[in-house]
Amino acid sequence: MTKIEEFQALGLTEVTLEAIREKGFEEPSPIQKLTIPTFLKDENDIIAQAQTGTGKTAAFGLPILERITARKGQKPQALILVPTRELALQVMEELISLNRKKIAVSAIYGGASMSEQLRRIAKGIDIVVGTPGRVLDHIRRGTIDFSELRWLVLDEADEMLDMGFIEDMEEIMAATNDTKRTMLFSATMPARISSLSKKYMHDTEILRVESKQMTADLTDQIYFEVRESDKFDALTRIIDIEPDFYGIVFARTKVGVDEIVNRLLERGYAAEGLHGDVSQAQREKTLRKFKKKQVNILVATDVAARGIDVNNLTHVINYSLPQDSESYVHRIGRTGRAGNEGTAITFISPSEYRQFTAMRKAVKSDIRKQQLPSAEDVIAIRRQKIKDELQAVVTGEQLVDNYHSMASEILAEYDPAVALAALLKMAFKNDLEQDNYPEIRSFSVDRKGTARLFIAVGRFDGFTPGKLVEMLKRETGLYDKKIDDVRVMDSFSFVTVPFKDAEMVTKKLNRLSRGDKPLAEISTDGNAPAGEDKRNERRGRNHTRSERRMPERERRGPLRNFESKSKRDSRKRK
Ligand code: AMP
């Protein structure tokens, strides 16, 4: 079942295939099928049109890792230019996870310590992943030498142009040797990309995945915005509110399938997984059980789900986005067959948002946004289910005679309502308690794809809009243009940032705060999180009794480390 041979057919050899196996990739993504063989022919420069999330990092990373040999302590062999520090780290991590040849991969980006970067450069880096500003800085200082490059990759070239990096990019390209091969990846192809390529690229081959237009009309398509870490709870809520859930949950990798199945089993759901490492015998057994509805949840990769012939699914759930719109249509086409209406649900995390927007455009049918069922909804439905099941037992043929005498003994001893409540508690533990359902906060995203952030610092903490923007840029690497609509209140603030960056920004800011309250949160409605106004009111003036007992520094929980870092920074600047 595994299509590892497909990677082999693209020209990759055993070391690289080993890395792919360990990563859990089952078959090449469409953009990988196009770029890898062209790259390995060693003839042309390449322009590839690909969105994030389509496997583009591996599309250039795998062939580079296939060809490269470690050259300890020498000049870099590959330079990958990316628009943001975040992406630099992401690309570096993906390359390191595929590296089986002890290649030195390192990220060079603005805002990080220069001396540390100089030390790494001096030791020798084979593959440099960098943002244009900082890379150029090193070139100008003469601290890095790109005169022996074998490969130059411009990743998310349209973003780099949008961010005004064109001059930096041109200067960098001019500082590299002519003999390298250049690959440009871009989600869109504005005219500026072709003029850039005419100037700096040779014998360019343009590659793009043609997407077929397909629709699946019988399927109701909805999506939920959920953080990656909330996806599992979101899944269980959807399963819980369905009276007869019978569906396939799609994950991207084998590792992903195994993880979801294990967590479902731990929580008592009837689930099984299918992926390329599952033996044929086991696969058949699982499918038999699924068809007979002995298990009602099948978790699968795209490859493993191919050829499954089940008609009457109530749900298809895209736990992770598919690689392209075609496999989306393929996946969801499994519901809504034979005249049955089904529901296709897609989870979107902030980092999947851009890819999803593009996919949504390509899939010509409507995908509606919905709110996840609340904990109250889930509990109400579970209660009803329990009552229905009880009724079936009371009126049904099942033999409860064995329990009659025990029931009489219990009733003789306890109040009937108390006894029944205790039995329910024993049977369902805390399933019906609100505390058992973690809060899943939805993102607020407007049509422009932005999110409003609540930040727990304001004027009382010495912030002005300018200072807040400066702090955001410094701490999160966000670019000026991306920070919008800044409102600084006495003790908290709001800013608008691109949705896809929102999770990264809150994560980074919250790393600065060691207090029990987060420093930044994604605000669902442009208001401070519940109770926040009061909390902030108190912070400046009337402290609660327990707060009063704390020294001032401790009292300001969310800010403790953040402030010490800002002070540290300003000391450094002086
Ligand atoms: P990218 O488009 O490079 O940001 O990749 C998105 C995600 O897809 C990353 O988590 C990759 O590890 C993963 N990925 C890349 N290629 C494949 C593949 N052939 N099969 C499954 N997952 C992949």
XYZ file of C-alpha atoms and ligand atoms in Angstrom:
597
model
C 0.000 0.000 0.000
C 2.806 2.389 0.854
C 3.809 4.432 -2.121
C 7.400 4.915 -1.058
C 8.267 3.555 -4.508
C 6.719 6.694 -5.914
C 9.356 8.758 -4.156
C 11.981 6.401 -5.507
C 10.610 6.815 -9.014
C 11.175 10.559 -8.721
C 14.893 9.850 -8.462
C 15.483 9.802 -4.715
C 17.795 7.176 -3.247
C 17.858 5.093 -0.087
C 19.201 7.660 2.446
C 16.509 10.106 1.451
C 13.817 7.416 1.295
C 14.758 6.386 4.822
C 14.167 9.931 6.030
C 10.816 10.017 4.227
C 9.757 6.740 5.827
C 10.621 8.020 9.263
C 8.724 11.250 8.663
C 5.676 9.162 7.800
C 5.116 10.594 4.315
C 3.280 8.000 2.280
C 3.391 9.426 -1.206
C 4.768 12.548 -2.845
C 2.480 15.562 -2.898
C 1.549 16.900 -6.353
C 4.090 19.732 -6.211
C 6.775 17.256 -5.119
C 5.938 15.002 -8.068
C 6.583 17.926 -10.381
C 9.606 19.593 -8.854
C 11.755 16.717 -7.588
C 12.454 15.007 -10.950
C 12.968 18.350 -12.712
C 15.367 19.422 -9.990
C 17.295 16.159 -10.139
C 17.841 16.507 -13.888
C 20.241 19.321 -12.990
C 19.357 21.318 -16.064
C 16.894 24.113 -15.491
C 16.113 26.783 -13.006
C 12.614 26.271 -11.647
C 9.649 28.470 -10.869
C 7.011 26.546 -8.941
C 3.619 27.834 -8.023
C 2.732 26.377 -4.649
C 0.964 27.441 -1.489
C 2.238 26.777 2.001
C 0.976 23.462 3.219
C 1.386 21.729 -0.112
C 4.687 20.144 0.898
C 6.804 22.760 -0.840
C 9.605 22.705 1.722
C 10.209 19.029 1.036
C 9.757 19.739 -2.699
C 13.033 21.651 -2.697
C 14.474 20.174 0.498
C 14.433 16.525 -0.556
C 16.361 16.978 -3.819
C 18.883 19.294 -2.143
C 19.427 16.742 0.623
C 19.661 14.000 -2.003
C 22.466 15.753 -3.879
C 24.414 17.508 -1.153
C 27.429 16.151 0.711
C 28.644 17.676 3.956
C 31.625 19.994 3.463
C 32.748 20.704 6.986
C 33.808 24.273 7.670
C 33.507 25.552 4.115
C 31.356 28.012 2.242
C 27.576 27.439 2.147
C 26.251 25.237 -0.648
C 22.611 26.236 -0.456
C 20.848 29.448 0.471
C 17.117 29.477 1.123
C 15.645 32.955 1.377
C 12.337 33.260 3.195
C 10.257 36.298 4.126
C 9.976 35.847 7.901
C 11.896 34.599 10.871
C 9.029 32.247 11.671
C 9.242 30.636 8.259
C 13.034 30.458 8.507
C 12.683 28.374 11.656
C 9.945 26.241 10.160
C 11.960 25.498 7.002
C 15.065 24.785 9.050
C 13.161 22.332 11.243
C 11.671 20.536 8.250
C 15.131 20.214 6.640
C 16.720 18.991 9.852
C 13.985 16.386 10.244
C 14.831 15.053 6.759
C 18.611 15.278 7.152
C 20.389 11.907 7.264
C 23.792 13.070 6.022
C 25.008 15.248 8.903
C 24.534 18.350 6.789
C 24.902 21.595 8.752
C 21.604 23.470 8.431
C 21.221 26.808 10.161
C 18.879 29.783 10.230
C 20.102 33.371 9.957
C 17.466 35.992 10.732
C 17.045 39.454 12.137
C 16.461 40.009 15.823
C 18.705 37.112 16.874
C 22.144 37.471 18.393
C 24.754 38.464 15.817
C 27.689 36.981 17.699
C 25.982 33.615 17.955
C 25.292 33.671 14.196
C 28.909 34.609 13.482
C 30.079 31.660 15.546
C 27.861 29.266 13.575
C 28.925 30.749 10.235
C 32.580 30.393 11.208
C 32.049 26.694 11.963
C 30.603 26.243 8.490
C 26.989 25.981 7.372
C 26.038 23.824 4.376
C 22.459 25.061 4.073
C 21.632 28.600 5.184
C 17.963 29.446 5.699
C 17.671 33.190 6.087
C 15.616 36.343 5.902
C 16.818 38.883 3.293
C 17.713 41.721 5.679
C 20.004 39.747 7.942
C 21.552 37.711 5.115
C 22.415 40.929 3.311
C 23.838 42.340 6.514
C 26.284 39.436 6.679
C 27.178 39.759 2.994
C 27.946 43.459 3.407
C 30.050 42.863 6.499
C 31.908 40.166 4.607
C 31.083 37.614 7.276
C 29.471 35.144 4.891
C 30.464 34.180 1.373
C 27.934 32.876 -1.143
C 30.339 32.590 -4.060
C 30.243 28.792 -4.165
C 26.514 28.200 -3.973
C 25.060 25.177 -5.687
C 21.450 26.100 -5.011
C 19.501 29.239 -4.273
C 15.857 28.917 -3.244
C 13.507 31.904 -3.069
C 10.671 30.665 -0.900
C 7.364 32.543 -0.814
C 8.822 34.983 -3.312
C 5.564 36.919 -3.636
C 5.530 37.542 0.116
C 9.122 38.774 0.020
C 8.223 41.183 -2.766
C 5.109 42.335 -0.895
C 7.229 43.033 2.129
C 9.488 45.293 0.123
C 12.540 43.023 0.029
C 13.123 43.353 -3.711
C 16.289 45.440 -3.437
C 17.749 43.216 -0.762
C 16.966 40.149 -2.850
C 18.594 41.626 -5.934
C 21.699 42.588 -4.004
C 21.918 39.106 -2.512
C 21.515 37.435 -5.886
C 24.178 39.690 -7.363
C 26.560 38.550 -4.616
C 26.193 34.868 -5.543
C 28.012 32.882 -8.212
C 26.439 32.407 -11.657
C 26.876 28.661 -11.648
C 24.236 27.951 -8.996
C 20.739 26.757 -9.811
C 17.821 28.867 -8.677
C 14.390 27.741 -7.593
C 11.611 30.166 -6.943
C 8.463 29.196 -5.049
C 5.491 31.482 -4.965
C 1.794 31.149 -4.195
C 0.877 33.759 -6.778
C 2.590 34.806 -9.993
C 2.449 38.593 -10.275
C 4.348 40.256 -13.138
C 7.119 41.250 -10.746
C 7.997 37.576 -10.319
C 8.563 37.061 -14.020
C 10.680 40.193 -14.320
C 12.762 38.993 -11.384
C 13.188 35.597 -12.997
C 14.097 37.071 -16.398
C 16.855 39.059 -14.769
C 18.324 36.406 -12.498
C 17.279 32.965 -13.689
C 18.277 30.851 -16.688
C 16.452 28.222 -18.764
C 13.564 28.504 -16.425
C 10.953 25.810 -16.271
C 7.608 26.810 -14.810
C 5.775 24.154 -12.820
C 2.322 24.302 -11.367
C -0.227 21.783 -10.260
C -3.275 22.011 -12.465
C -6.310 21.656 -10.300
C -9.339 20.053 -11.777
C -12.619 21.676 -10.939
C -14.837 19.225 -9.136
C -17.729 19.596 -6.809
C -19.460 17.303 -4.422
C -22.978 18.655 -4.313
C -24.607 16.219 -1.979
C -22.211 17.063 0.771
C -22.809 19.782 3.314
C -19.410 21.408 3.751
C -18.452 23.324 6.867
C -15.269 24.424 8.539
C -14.199 25.316 12.052
C -11.347 27.554 13.073
C -9.456 25.736 15.808
C -5.988 25.893 17.160
C -3.870 22.827 16.392
C -3.852 21.958 20.103
C -7.665 22.101 20.298
C -8.334 19.885 17.286
C -8.692 16.685 19.249
C -11.285 18.085 21.646
C -13.119 19.614 18.712
C -13.238 16.177 17.078
C -14.693 14.484 20.136
C -17.354 17.167 20.454
C -18.469 16.616 16.898
C -18.627 12.861 17.423
C -20.484 13.312 20.724
C -23.298 15.430 19.367
C -24.068 13.110 16.474
C -26.648 10.475 17.246
C -25.064 7.984 14.837
C -21.633 9.200 13.881
C -20.109 7.020 11.182
C -17.146 8.631 9.545
C -13.582 8.851 8.329
C -11.130 11.233 9.970
C -8.296 12.231 7.652
C -4.815 12.873 8.989
C -1.776 13.827 7.027
C 0.764 11.265 8.175
C 0.949 7.783 9.681
C 2.190 9.269 12.923
C -0.841 11.555 12.934
C -3.217 8.614 12.388
C -1.696 6.599 15.226
C -1.850 9.518 17.614
C -5.515 10.289 16.933
C -6.530 6.624 17.199
C -4.701 6.177 20.502
C -6.276 9.258 22.004
C -9.753 8.211 20.831
C -9.306 4.735 22.305
C -8.110 6.217 25.586
C -11.339 8.179 25.781
C -13.444 5.127 25.059
C -14.385 5.667 21.408
C -14.526 2.805 18.912
C -11.834 3.830 16.446
C -9.293 2.133 14.201
C -6.571 3.486 11.962
C -5.434 2.760 8.435
C -2.129 3.831 6.910
C 0.652 2.479 4.768
C 2.288 0.470 7.555
C -0.869 -1.498 8.319
C -0.585 -5.024 6.901
C -3.006 -6.172 4.230
C -4.599 -8.688 6.610
C -5.074 -6.078 9.306
C -6.435 -3.622 6.747
C -9.067 -6.087 5.638
C -10.009 -6.860 9.211
C -10.377 -3.173 10.038
C -12.457 -2.515 6.946
C -14.746 -5.452 7.743
C -15.327 -4.083 11.225
C -15.931 -0.591 9.879
C -18.407 -1.814 7.294
C -20.295 -3.730 9.963
C -20.178 -0.584 12.135
C -18.400 -2.425 14.939
C -16.141 0.596 14.859
C -17.739 3.843 13.805
C -14.601 5.959 13.441
C -11.911 5.234 10.895
C -8.807 7.406 10.975
C -6.816 7.285 7.744
C -4.263 8.916 5.488
C -5.280 9.784 1.940
C -3.317 6.891 0.513
C -4.824 4.325 2.856
C -8.358 5.585 2.325
C -8.151 5.177 -1.404
C -10.260 2.365 -2.684
C -12.359 2.105 0.468
C -15.826 1.405 -0.710
C -18.200 2.558 2.019
C -21.303 4.356 0.975
C -23.236 5.650 3.857
C -20.825 7.766 5.880
C -22.416 10.518 7.924
C -19.143 12.455 8.170
C -15.785 13.061 6.638
C -13.494 15.060 8.879
C -10.398 16.810 7.608
C -8.388 16.855 10.806
C -5.518 18.241 8.737
C -5.970 19.970 5.422
C -5.484 17.830 2.345
C -2.578 18.681 0.075
C -4.701 20.236 -2.633
C -8.240 20.906 -3.713
C -8.411 17.706 -5.690
C -7.773 15.503 -2.701
C -10.222 17.629 -0.721
C -12.934 16.795 -3.226
C -11.783 13.191 -3.223
C -11.987 12.967 0.547
C -15.378 14.579 0.916
C -16.823 12.659 -1.999
C -17.007 9.721 0.395
C -20.021 11.207 2.063
C -23.052 12.134 0.062
C -22.882 8.983 -2.002
C -25.833 7.085 -3.320
C -28.193 9.940 -2.597
C -27.319 10.177 1.095
C -26.511 13.601 2.365
C -23.343 13.725 4.431
C -21.330 16.365 6.204
C -17.736 17.253 5.455
C -15.961 19.085 8.250
C -12.609 20.777 7.911
C -10.497 22.026 10.823
C -8.416 25.088 10.084
C -5.586 26.172 12.334
C -4.015 29.594 11.832
C -1.080 28.155 9.928
C -3.443 26.358 7.539
C -5.507 29.436 6.882
C -3.741 30.670 3.787
C -3.795 27.297 2.093
C -7.429 26.876 2.996
C -8.376 30.211 1.424
C -6.763 29.159 -1.830
C -8.361 25.724 -1.694
C -11.752 27.177 -1.031
C -11.483 29.279 -4.145
C -10.558 26.276 -6.258
C -13.367 24.103 -4.932
C -16.350 25.642 -6.578
C -18.851 24.796 -3.858
C -19.723 26.631 -0.709
C -17.816 25.833 2.489
C -19.534 27.503 5.416
C -17.939 28.585 8.642
C -19.540 27.265 11.819
C -19.037 27.474 15.544
C -18.110 24.301 17.385
C -20.788 22.789 19.613
C -20.487 24.188 23.129
C -19.880 22.038 26.192
C -23.521 22.646 27.195
C -24.730 21.311 23.830
C -22.611 18.208 24.180
C -23.785 17.559 27.724
C -27.452 18.076 26.817
C -27.160 15.613 23.956
C -25.315 13.034 26.041
C -28.020 13.266 28.705
C -30.667 12.680 26.100
C -28.749 9.707 24.713
C -28.526 8.156 28.171
C -32.277 8.624 28.657
C -33.012 7.091 25.268
C -30.828 4.105 26.023
C -32.484 3.713 29.402
C -35.870 3.733 27.779
C -34.766 1.090 25.298
C -33.655 -1.168 28.149
C -36.802 -0.548 30.211
C -39.161 -1.261 27.337
C -36.996 -3.728 25.482
C -36.504 -7.397 25.661
C -33.217 -7.228 27.533
C -33.196 -9.210 30.728
C -32.898 -6.981 33.755
C -34.470 -9.540 36.083
C -31.073 -10.368 37.595
C -30.869 -6.834 38.898
C -34.343 -6.634 40.413
C -33.482 -7.945 43.828
C -30.399 -5.745 44.028
C -32.498 -2.720 43.046
C -34.941 -3.456 45.828
C -32.112 -3.729 48.347
C -30.681 -0.362 47.233
C -34.074 1.340 47.283
C -34.731 0.059 50.764
C -31.581 1.771 51.924
C -31.431 5.054 49.934
C -33.577 7.775 48.556
C -34.346 6.662 44.915
C -33.100 9.887 43.281
C -29.863 9.798 45.276
C -29.274 6.139 44.434
C -29.890 6.664 40.740
C -27.684 9.763 40.643
C -24.885 7.793 42.315
C -25.242 4.996 39.744
C -25.121 7.523 36.911
C -21.983 9.015 38.395
C -20.420 5.555 38.607
C -21.354 4.747 35.025
C -20.525 8.066 33.384
C -17.918 9.473 35.789
C -17.471 13.138 34.946
C -18.682 12.903 31.331
C -21.623 15.122 32.109
C -19.714 17.747 34.008
C -18.850 21.022 32.390
C -15.328 21.021 33.857
C -14.560 17.935 31.838
C -14.796 19.955 28.614
C -11.842 22.214 28.007
C -12.637 25.618 26.622
C -12.108 25.818 22.874
C -11.889 29.418 21.822
C -12.698 30.236 18.273
C -10.624 32.751 16.380
C -12.180 35.900 15.188
C -11.234 36.284 11.586
C -12.709 38.851 9.318
C -12.881 38.698 5.563
C -9.411 40.156 5.245
C -8.034 37.217 7.202
C -6.968 39.115 10.294
C -7.384 38.436 13.990
C -7.808 40.861 16.871
C -5.449 40.311 19.764
C -5.960 41.330 23.360
C -2.698 42.233 25.084
C -2.572 42.626 28.838
C -0.420 45.746 28.892
C -1.443 49.348 28.433
C -0.719 52.973 29.286
C -0.172 52.214 32.980
C 2.670 49.961 31.887
C 4.272 52.777 29.943
C 3.008 51.783 26.495
C 2.003 54.092 23.672
C 0.832 52.714 20.296
C 4.318 53.290 18.899
C 5.997 51.506 21.803
C 3.586 48.597 21.559
C 4.308 48.145 17.846
C 8.010 48.326 18.541
C 7.682 45.673 21.232
C 5.630 43.406 18.936
C 8.178 43.724 16.162
C 11.051 42.987 18.482
C 9.492 40.089 20.333
C 7.635 38.352 17.511
C 9.495 39.343 14.355
C 6.244 40.677 12.857
C 6.686 43.143 10.096
C 5.372 46.726 10.499
C 2.824 46.429 7.745
C 1.196 43.461 9.405
C 0.342 45.260 12.647
C -2.820 47.266 12.358
C -5.429 49.165 14.261
C -3.517 49.541 17.522
C -5.588 50.683 20.521
C -3.834 51.242 23.809
C -6.098 51.529 26.855
C -5.076 52.187 30.465
C -4.268 48.620 31.317
C -4.688 46.593 28.157
C -4.477 47.003 24.386
C -5.779 45.619 21.133
C -3.973 45.078 17.847
C -4.973 43.442 14.601
C -2.553 41.007 12.964
C -2.846 38.562 10.047
C -4.777 35.496 11.164
C -2.007 33.160 10.108
C 0.440 34.943 12.438
C -1.952 35.250 15.384
C -1.056 31.972 17.035
C 2.672 32.563 16.655
C 2.376 36.080 18.128
C 0.376 34.984 21.173
C 2.695 32.033 21.741
C 5.790 34.218 21.658
C 4.307 36.900 23.877
C 3.073 34.345 26.346
C 6.504 32.834 26.552
C 7.564 36.159 28.069
C 4.976 35.949 30.783
C 5.493 33.426 33.493
C 2.452 34.597 35.430
C -0.728 32.573 35.612
C -2.507 34.885 33.186
C -1.458 35.006 29.546
C 0.023 38.238 28.256
C -1.769 37.968 24.922
C -4.946 36.278 23.799
C -6.870 36.084 20.597
C -9.983 38.048 21.320
C -13.152 36.521 19.924
C -15.192 39.672 19.797
C -12.863 42.630 20.114
C -13.544 42.736 23.842
C -11.256 41.957 26.691
C -11.598 38.323 27.813
C -14.262 37.949 30.499
C -13.340 39.601 33.762
C -10.326 41.229 32.200
C -11.550 44.803 32.617
C -12.101 44.253 36.290
C -8.801 42.539 36.708
C -7.054 45.418 35.019
C -8.970 48.002 36.990
C -7.695 46.347 40.120
C -4.161 46.179 38.907
C -3.722 49.903 38.852
C -5.656 50.840 41.948
C -7.582 48.604 44.309
C -5.899 45.316 44.772
C -7.729 42.276 46.051
C -6.748 41.105 49.462
C -4.501 38.323 48.225
C -2.921 40.600 45.647
C -2.197 43.188 48.322
C -0.143 40.658 50.198
C 2.133 40.190 47.179
C 5.096 42.440 46.488
C 4.440 44.722 43.495
C 6.582 42.719 41.089
C 4.783 39.465 41.904
C 1.391 41.107 41.705
C 1.914 42.020 38.109
C 1.897 38.326 37.169
C 1.670 38.402 33.386
C 4.348 41.011 33.068
C 7.056 39.767 35.283
C 9.506 38.351 32.799
C 8.340 40.478 29.976
C 9.310 43.604 31.858
C 12.611 42.310 32.944
C 13.406 41.437 29.345
C 12.392 44.880 28.065
C 14.554 46.462 30.710
C 17.385 44.193 29.773
C 16.992 45.200 26.141
C 16.908 48.897 26.889
C 19.968 48.505 29.062
C 21.729 46.829 26.158
C 20.776 49.619 23.807
C 22.257 52.204 26.180
P 4.924 22.820 3.691
O 4.026 23.053 2.507
O 6.325 22.619 3.289
O 4.748 23.904 4.730
O 4.477 21.432 4.379
C 3.301 21.261 5.094
C 3.313 19.981 5.927
O 3.175 18.836 5.077
C 4.591 19.743 6.708
O 4.209 19.351 8.004
C 5.277 18.600 5.999
O 6.055 17.809 6.882
C 4.113 17.833 5.427
N 4.441 17.097 4.189
C 5.314 17.447 3.207
N 5.331 16.513 2.234
C 4.459 15.545 2.600
C 4.033 14.307 2.014
N 4.514 13.893 0.847
N 3.117 13.573 2.685
C 2.618 13.997 3.881
N 2.970 15.148 4.483
C 3.878 15.927 3.854
